Short mmCIF file of C-alpha atoms and ligand atoms in Angstrom, two decimals:
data_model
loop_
_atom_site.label_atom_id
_atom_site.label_comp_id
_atom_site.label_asym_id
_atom_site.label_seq_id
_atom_site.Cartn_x
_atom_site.Cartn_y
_atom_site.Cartn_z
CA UNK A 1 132.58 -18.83 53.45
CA UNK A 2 130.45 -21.07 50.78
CA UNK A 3 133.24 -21.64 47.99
CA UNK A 4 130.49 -20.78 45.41
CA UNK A 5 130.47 -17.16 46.65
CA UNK A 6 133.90 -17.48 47.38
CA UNK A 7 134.55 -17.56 43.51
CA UNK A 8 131.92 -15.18 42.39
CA UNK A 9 133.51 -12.64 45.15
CA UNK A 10 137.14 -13.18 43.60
CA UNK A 11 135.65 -13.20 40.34
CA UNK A 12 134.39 -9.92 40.87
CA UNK A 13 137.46 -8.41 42.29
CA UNK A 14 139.39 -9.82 39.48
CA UNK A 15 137.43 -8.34 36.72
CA UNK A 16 137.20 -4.96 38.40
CA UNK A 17 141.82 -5.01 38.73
CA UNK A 18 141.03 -5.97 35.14
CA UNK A 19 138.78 -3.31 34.47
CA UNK A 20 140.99 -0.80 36.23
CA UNK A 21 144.17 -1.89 34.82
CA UNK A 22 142.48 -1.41 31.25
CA UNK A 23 140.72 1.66 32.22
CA UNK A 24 138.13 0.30 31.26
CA UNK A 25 134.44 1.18 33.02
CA UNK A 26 133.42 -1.25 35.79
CA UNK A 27 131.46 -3.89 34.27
CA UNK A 28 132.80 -3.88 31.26
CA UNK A 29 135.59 -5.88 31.86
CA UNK A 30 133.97 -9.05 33.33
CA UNK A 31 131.24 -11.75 32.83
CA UNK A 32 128.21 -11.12 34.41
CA UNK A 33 127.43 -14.16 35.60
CA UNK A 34 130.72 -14.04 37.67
CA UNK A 35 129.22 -11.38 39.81
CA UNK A 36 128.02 -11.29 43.35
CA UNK A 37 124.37 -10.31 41.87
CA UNK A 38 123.89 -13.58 40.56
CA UNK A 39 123.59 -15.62 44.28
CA UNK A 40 120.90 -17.25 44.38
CA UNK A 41 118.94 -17.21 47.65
CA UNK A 42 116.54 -20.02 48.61
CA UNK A 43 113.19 -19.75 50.22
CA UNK A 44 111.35 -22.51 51.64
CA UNK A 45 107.85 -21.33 52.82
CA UNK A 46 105.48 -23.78 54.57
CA UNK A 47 101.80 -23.17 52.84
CA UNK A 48 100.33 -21.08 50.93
CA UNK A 49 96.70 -21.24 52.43
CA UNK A 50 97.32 -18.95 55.17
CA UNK A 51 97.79 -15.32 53.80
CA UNK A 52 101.10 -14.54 56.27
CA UNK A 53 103.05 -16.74 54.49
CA UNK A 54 102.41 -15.30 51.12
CA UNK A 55 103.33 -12.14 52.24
CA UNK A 56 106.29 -13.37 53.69
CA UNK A 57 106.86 -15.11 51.08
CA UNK A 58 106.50 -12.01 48.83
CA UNK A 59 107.97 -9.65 51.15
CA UNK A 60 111.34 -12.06 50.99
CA UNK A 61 111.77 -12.31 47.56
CA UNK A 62 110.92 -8.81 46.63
CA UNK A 63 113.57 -7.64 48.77
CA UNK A 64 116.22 -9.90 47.95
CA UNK A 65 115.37 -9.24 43.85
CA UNK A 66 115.72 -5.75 44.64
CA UNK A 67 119.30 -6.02 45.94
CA UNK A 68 119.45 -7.99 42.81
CA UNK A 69 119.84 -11.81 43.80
CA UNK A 70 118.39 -14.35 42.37
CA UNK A 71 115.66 -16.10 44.77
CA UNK A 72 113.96 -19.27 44.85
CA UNK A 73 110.79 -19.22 46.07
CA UNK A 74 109.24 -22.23 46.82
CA UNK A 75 105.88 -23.36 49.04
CA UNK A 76 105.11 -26.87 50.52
CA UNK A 77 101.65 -27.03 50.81
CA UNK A 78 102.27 -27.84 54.86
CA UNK A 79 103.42 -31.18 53.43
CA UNK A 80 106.81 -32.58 55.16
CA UNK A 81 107.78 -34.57 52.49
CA UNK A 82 107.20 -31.70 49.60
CA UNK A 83 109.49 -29.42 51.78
CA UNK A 84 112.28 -32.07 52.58
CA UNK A 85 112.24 -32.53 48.83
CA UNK A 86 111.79 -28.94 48.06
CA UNK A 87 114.84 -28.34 50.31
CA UNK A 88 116.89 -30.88 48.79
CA UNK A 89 116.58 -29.64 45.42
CA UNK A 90 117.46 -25.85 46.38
CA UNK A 91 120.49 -27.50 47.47
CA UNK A 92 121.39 -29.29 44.27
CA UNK A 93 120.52 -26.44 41.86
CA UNK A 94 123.03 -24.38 44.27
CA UNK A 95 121.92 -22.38 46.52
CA UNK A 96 124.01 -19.89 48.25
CA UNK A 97 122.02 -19.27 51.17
CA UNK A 98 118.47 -20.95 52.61
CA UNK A 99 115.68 -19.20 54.33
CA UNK A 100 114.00 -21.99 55.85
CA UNK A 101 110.46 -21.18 57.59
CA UNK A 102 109.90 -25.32 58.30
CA UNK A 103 106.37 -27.23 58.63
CA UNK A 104 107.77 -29.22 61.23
CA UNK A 105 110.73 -27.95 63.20
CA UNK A 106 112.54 -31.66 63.40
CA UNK A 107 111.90 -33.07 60.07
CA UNK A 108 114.67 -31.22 57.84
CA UNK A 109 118.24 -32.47 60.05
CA UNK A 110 118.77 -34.15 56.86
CA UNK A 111 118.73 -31.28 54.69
CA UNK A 112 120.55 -29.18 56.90
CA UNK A 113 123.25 -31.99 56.94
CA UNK A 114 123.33 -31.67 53.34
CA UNK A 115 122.78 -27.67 53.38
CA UNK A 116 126.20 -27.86 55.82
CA UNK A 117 128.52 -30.34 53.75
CA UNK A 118 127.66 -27.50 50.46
CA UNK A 119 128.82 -24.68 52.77
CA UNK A 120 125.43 -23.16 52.62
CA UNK A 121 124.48 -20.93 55.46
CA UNK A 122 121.02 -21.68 56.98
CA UNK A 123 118.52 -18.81 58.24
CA UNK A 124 115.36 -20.45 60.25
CA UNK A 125 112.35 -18.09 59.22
CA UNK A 126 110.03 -17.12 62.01
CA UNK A 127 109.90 -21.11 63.24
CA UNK A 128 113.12 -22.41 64.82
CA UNK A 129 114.78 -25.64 63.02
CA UNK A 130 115.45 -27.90 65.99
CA UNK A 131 117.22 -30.89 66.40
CA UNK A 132 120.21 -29.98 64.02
CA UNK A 133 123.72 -28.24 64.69
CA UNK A 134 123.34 -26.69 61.00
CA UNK A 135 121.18 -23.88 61.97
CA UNK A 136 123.33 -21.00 61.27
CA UNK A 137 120.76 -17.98 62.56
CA UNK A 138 117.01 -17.21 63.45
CA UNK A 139 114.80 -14.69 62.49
CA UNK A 140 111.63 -14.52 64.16
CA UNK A 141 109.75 -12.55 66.76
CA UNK A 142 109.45 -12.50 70.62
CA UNK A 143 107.57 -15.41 70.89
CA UNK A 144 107.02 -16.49 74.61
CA UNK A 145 105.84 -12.55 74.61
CA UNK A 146 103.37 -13.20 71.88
CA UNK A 147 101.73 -15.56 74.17
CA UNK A 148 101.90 -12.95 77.22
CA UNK A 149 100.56 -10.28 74.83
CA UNK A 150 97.18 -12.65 73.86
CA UNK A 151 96.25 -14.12 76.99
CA UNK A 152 96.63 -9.99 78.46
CA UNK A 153 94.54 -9.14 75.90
CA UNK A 154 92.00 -12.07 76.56
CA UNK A 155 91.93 -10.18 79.86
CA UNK A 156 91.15 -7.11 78.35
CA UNK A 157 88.96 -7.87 76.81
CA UNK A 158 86.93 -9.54 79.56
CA UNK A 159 87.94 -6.16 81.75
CA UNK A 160 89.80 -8.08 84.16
CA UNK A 161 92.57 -5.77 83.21
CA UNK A 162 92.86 -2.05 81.86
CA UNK A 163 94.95 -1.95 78.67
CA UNK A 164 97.76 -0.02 80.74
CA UNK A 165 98.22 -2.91 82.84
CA UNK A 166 96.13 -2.05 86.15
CA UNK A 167 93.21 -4.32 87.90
CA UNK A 168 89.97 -4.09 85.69
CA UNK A 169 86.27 -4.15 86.71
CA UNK A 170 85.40 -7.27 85.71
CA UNK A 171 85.53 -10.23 88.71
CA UNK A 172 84.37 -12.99 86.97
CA UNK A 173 84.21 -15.80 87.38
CA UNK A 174 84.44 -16.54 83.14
CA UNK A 175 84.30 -19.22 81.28
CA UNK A 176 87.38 -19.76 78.85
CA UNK A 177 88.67 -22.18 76.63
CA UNK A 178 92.34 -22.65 75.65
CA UNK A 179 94.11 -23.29 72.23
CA UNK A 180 97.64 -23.55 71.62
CA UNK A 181 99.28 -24.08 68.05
CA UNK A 182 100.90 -27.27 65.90
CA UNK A 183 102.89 -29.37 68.29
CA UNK A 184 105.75 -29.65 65.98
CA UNK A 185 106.34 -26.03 65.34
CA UNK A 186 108.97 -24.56 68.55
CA UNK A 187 106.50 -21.30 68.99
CA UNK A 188 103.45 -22.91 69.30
CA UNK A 189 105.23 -24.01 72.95
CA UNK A 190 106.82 -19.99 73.15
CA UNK A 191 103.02 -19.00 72.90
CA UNK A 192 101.38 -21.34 75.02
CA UNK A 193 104.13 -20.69 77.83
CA UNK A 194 103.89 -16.97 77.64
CA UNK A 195 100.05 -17.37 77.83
CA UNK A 196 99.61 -19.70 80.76
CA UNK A 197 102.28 -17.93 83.01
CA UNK A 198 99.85 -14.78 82.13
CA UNK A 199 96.40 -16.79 82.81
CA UNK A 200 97.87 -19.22 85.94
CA UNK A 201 97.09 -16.29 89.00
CA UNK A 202 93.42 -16.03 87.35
CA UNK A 203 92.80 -19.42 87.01
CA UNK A 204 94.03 -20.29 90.57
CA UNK A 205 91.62 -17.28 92.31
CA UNK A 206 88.96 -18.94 90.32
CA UNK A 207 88.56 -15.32 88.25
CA UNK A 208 88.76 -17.35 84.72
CA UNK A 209 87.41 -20.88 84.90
CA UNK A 210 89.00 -23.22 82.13
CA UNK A 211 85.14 -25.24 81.50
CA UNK A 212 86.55 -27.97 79.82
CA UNK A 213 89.15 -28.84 82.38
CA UNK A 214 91.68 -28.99 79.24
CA UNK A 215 94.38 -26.97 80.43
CA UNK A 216 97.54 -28.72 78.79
CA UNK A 217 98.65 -28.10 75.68
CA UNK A 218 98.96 -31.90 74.21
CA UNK A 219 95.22 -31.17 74.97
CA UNK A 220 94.57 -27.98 72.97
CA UNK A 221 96.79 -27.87 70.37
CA UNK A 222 95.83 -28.21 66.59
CA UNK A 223 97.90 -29.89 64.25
CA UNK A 224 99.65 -27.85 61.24
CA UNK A 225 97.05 -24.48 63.14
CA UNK A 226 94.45 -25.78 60.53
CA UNK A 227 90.98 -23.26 60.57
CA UNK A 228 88.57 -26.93 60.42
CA UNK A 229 90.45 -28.59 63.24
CA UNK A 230 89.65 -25.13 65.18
CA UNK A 231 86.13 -25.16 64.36
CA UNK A 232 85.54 -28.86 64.76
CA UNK A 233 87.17 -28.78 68.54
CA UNK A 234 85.26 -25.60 68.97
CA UNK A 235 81.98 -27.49 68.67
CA UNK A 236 83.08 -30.42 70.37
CA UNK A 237 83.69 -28.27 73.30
CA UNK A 238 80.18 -26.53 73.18
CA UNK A 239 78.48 -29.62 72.76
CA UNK A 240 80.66 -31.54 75.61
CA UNK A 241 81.27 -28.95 77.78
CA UNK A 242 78.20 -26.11 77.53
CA UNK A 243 75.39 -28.61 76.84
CA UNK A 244 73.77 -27.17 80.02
CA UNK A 245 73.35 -23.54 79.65
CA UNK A 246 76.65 -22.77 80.54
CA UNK A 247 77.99 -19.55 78.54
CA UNK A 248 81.89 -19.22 76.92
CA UNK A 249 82.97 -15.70 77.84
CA UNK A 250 86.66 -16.42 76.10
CA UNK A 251 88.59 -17.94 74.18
CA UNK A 252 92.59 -17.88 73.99
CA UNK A 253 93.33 -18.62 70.53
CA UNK A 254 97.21 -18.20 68.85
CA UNK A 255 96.49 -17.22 65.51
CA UNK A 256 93.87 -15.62 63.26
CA UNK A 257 93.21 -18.91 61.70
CA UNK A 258 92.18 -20.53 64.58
CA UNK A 259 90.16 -17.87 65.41
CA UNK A 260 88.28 -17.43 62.65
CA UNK A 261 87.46 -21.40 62.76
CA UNK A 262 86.24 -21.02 66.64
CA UNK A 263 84.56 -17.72 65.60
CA UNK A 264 82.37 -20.14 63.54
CA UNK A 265 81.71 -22.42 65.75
CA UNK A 266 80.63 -19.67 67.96
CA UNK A 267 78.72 -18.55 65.31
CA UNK A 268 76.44 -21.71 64.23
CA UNK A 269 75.77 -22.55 67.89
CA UNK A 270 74.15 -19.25 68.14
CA UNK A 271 76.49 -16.49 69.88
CA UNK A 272 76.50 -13.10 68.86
CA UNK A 273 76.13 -9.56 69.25
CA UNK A 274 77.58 -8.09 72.83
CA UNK A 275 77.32 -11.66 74.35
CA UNK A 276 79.87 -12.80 72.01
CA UNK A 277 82.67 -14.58 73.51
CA UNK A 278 86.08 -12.84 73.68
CA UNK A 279 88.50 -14.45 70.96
CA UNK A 280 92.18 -13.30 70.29
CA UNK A 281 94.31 -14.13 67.71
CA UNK A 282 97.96 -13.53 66.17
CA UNK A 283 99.39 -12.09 62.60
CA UNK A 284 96.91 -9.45 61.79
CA UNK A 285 95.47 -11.34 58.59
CA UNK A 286 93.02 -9.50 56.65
CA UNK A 287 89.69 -11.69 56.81
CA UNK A 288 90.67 -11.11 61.26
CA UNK A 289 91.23 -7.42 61.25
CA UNK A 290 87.89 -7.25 59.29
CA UNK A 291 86.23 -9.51 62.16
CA UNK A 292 88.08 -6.72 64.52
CA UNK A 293 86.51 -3.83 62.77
CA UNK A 294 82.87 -5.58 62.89
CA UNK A 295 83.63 -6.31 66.59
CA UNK A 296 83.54 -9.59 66.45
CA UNK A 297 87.15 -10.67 66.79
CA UNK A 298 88.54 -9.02 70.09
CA UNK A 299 92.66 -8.74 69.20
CA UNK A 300 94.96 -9.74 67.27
CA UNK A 301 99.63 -9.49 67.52
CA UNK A 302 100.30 -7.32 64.76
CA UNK A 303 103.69 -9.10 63.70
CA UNK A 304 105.18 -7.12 60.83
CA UNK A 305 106.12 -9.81 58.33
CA UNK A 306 107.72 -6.58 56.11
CA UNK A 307 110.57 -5.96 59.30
CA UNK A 308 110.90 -9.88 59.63
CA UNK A 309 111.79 -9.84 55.69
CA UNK A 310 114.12 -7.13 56.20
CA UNK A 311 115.83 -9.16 58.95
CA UNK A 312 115.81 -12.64 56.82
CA UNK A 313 117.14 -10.58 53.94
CA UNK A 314 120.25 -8.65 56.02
CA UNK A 315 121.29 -12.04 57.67
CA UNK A 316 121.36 -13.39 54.43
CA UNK A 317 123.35 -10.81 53.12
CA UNK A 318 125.36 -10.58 55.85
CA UNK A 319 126.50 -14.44 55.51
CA UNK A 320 126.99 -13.75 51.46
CA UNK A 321 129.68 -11.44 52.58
CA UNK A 322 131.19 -13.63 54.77
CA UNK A 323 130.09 -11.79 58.49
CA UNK A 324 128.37 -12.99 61.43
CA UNK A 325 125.15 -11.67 61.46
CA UNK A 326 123.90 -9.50 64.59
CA UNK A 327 122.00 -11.16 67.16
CA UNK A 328 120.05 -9.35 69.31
CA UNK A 329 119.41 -12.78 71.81
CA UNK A 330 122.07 -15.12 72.26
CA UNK A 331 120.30 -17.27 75.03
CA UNK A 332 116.59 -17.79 74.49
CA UNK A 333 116.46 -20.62 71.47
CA UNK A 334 118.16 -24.04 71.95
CA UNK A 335 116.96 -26.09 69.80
CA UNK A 336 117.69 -29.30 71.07
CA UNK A 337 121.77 -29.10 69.48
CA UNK A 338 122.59 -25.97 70.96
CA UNK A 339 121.37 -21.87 70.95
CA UNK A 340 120.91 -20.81 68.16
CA UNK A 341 122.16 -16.81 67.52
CA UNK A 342 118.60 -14.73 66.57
CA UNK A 343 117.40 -11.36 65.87
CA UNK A 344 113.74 -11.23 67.29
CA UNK A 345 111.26 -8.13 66.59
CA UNK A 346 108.79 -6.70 69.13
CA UNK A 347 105.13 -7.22 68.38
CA UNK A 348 102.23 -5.26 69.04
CA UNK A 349 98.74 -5.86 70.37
CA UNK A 350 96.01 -4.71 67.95
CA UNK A 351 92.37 -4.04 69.24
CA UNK A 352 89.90 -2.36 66.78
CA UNK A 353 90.63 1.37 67.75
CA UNK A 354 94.56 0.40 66.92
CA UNK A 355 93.81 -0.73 63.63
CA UNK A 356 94.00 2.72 62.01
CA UNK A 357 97.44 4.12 63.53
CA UNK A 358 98.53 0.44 63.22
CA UNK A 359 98.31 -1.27 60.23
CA UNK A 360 96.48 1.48 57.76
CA UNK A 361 98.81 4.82 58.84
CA UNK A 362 101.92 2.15 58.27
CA UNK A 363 100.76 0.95 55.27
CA UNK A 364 100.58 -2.44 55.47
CA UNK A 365 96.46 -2.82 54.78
CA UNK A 366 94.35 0.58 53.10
CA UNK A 367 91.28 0.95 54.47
CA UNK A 368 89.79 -0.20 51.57
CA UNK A 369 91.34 -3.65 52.58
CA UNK A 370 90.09 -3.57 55.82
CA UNK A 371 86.32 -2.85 54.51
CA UNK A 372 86.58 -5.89 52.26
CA UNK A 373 88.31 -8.35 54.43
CA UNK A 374 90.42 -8.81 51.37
CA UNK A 375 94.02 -7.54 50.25
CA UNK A 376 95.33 -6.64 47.32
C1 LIG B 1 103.65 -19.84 63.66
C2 LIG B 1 103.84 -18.36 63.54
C3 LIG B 1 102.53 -17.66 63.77
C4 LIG B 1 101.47 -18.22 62.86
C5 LIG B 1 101.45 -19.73 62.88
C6 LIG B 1 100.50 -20.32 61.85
O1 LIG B 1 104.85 -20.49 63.50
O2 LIG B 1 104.81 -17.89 64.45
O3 LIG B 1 102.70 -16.29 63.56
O4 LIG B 1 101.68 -17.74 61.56
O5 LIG B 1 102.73 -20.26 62.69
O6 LIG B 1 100.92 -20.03 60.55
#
């Protein structure tokens, strides 16, 4: 166990015997700052311009402050560097615990090293931490099915497939275009995998025709999922690939982002209205599901960032009070050093008609929300 909560545990216990052997009341026998309370947990998140992450970010923290820990919060722009040094500093100021959601999965060994020698258990948020033996735990979703779960509903919506699963209407041949995710961050792979094993039988019968011929993922992926670099390879694509009156039907994209920046591109180069291509996405931001309401974003995987708090915030607890954790997959994340224990949460598929029972009836947007393309 961390020696610092070591202390503040037999603090605790030695001010309630006092407390009790006094008669006193509990907590009036002790110094406050000797209790368990005062942990501090800390939070590295990797930017702040994509909505998810300030909600996870929020989500986090709120949680943790309401079992009353102290939590620092801290975001890194989706710069290596800031979060290395952000890292470094949660260390030194003493945390007790880090919840680490990292810009790129191999840069923070260091850290960790550091994070280890301090006794400081080490949570990987939503993106594993690879390369290092001094990742304690992971928190994060079913990621390879993420990918199965977009590129089925890139079917979908093309009506190659029915939403339970059984042979569409639709023959084909369409014309699709593949994205994947950052290179650096572990899922972006878990996504891309789950996705082509879904897309390979369609693409060999020649139902779903990959245009470009760009089919691998050092090919399609966008570094740090940035909206522009979307858009920009978007219109490279058109203007390479569909310069000849050649339509896009779909596009498989990993995250609302993305989408939004190849819903642009779409967009300026003249698509819309039922021709519009079909374009998927991933973490149910607000400005998407408002694109899914208008019809012009197909889907999106609803990933509830409130349950993946919850998760963050019960391994952490669990490792402040000295216990393993529960895993519910002991087999599926090596990152390089060795598996790393998890906890992963289902996801679900949202299309428009889901976005009522889905994300309004559970709370997590009003309709109000949805209308504006805006939280909060
Ligand atoms: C991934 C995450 C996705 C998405 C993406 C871009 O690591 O699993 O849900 O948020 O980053 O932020």
């Amino acid at each position: 166990m961390n020696r610092r909560v070591l202390a503040a545990l037999g603090s605790a216990a030695l001010a309630l015997s006092m407390a009790a052997c006094s008669g006193d009341g509990a907590g009036s026998g002790g110094n406050d700052s000797d209790t368990p309370a005062d942990l501090t947990i800390g939070v590295s998140m990797p930017t702040q311009t994509s909505e998810r992450w300030i909600a996870d970010g929020n989500s986090v923290k709120e949680k943790l402050e309401a079992k009353g820990y102290q939590v620092d919060l801290q975001y890194a722009g989706d710069d290596i560097p800031t979060q290395s040094q952000q890292v470094d500093q949660m260390i030194t100021r003493g945390a007790d615990v880090l919840i680490i959601a990292a810009i790129d999965g191999t840069a923070l060994s260091g850290q960790l090293q550091a994070a280890a020698d301090a006794d400081i258990p080490v949570i990987a948020y939503d993106r594993l931490i690879r390369d290092s033996p001094n990742v304690d735990f992971y928190v994060s979703f079913d990621n390879y099915k993420v990918g199965v779960a977009q590129a089925t509903a890139l079917l979908v919506g093309l009506g190659v497939q029915t939403k339970d699963g059984a042979k569409g209407e639709a023959k084909g041949p369409f014309n699709i275009e593949l994205f994947a995710g950052s290179l650096d961050d572990n899922n972006a792979h878990f996504f891309f995998d789950g996705a082509m094993d879904t897309l390979k039988p369609f693409i060999d019968d020649g139902t779903l025709k990959v245009t470009s011929g760009q089919t691998k993922i050092e090919q399609v992926a966008i570094l740090r999922w940035q909206q522009e670099a979307a858009q920009k390879r978007m219109e490279d694509l058109l203007t390479s690939s569909y310069n000849s009156g050649t339509k896009v039907d779909g596009v498989l994209s990993p995250y609302d982002g993305l989408s939004r920046g190849i819903i642009t591109a779409l967009q300026n180069a003249g698509y819309k209205g039922a021709d519009f291509p079909v374009v998927t996405g991933q973490d149910a931001e607000i400005a998407s599901v408002k694109l899914i309401d208008d019809g012009v974003q197909s889907s999106t995987i609803f990933k509830d960032t409130r349950l993946l708090a919850e998760q963050a915030v019960i391994a952490g607890e669990a490792f402040l009070t000295d216990k393993a954790p529960e895993a519910n997959d002991t087999e599926t994340y090596n990152n390089g050093v060795k598996v790393v224990p998890s906890y992963l949460l289902p996801v679900q598929t949202v299309y428009k008609d889901d976005i009522k029972p889905v994300l309004i009836d559970s709370g997590y947007f009003t309709a109000e929300e949805v209308a504006a393309g805006q939280a909060g």
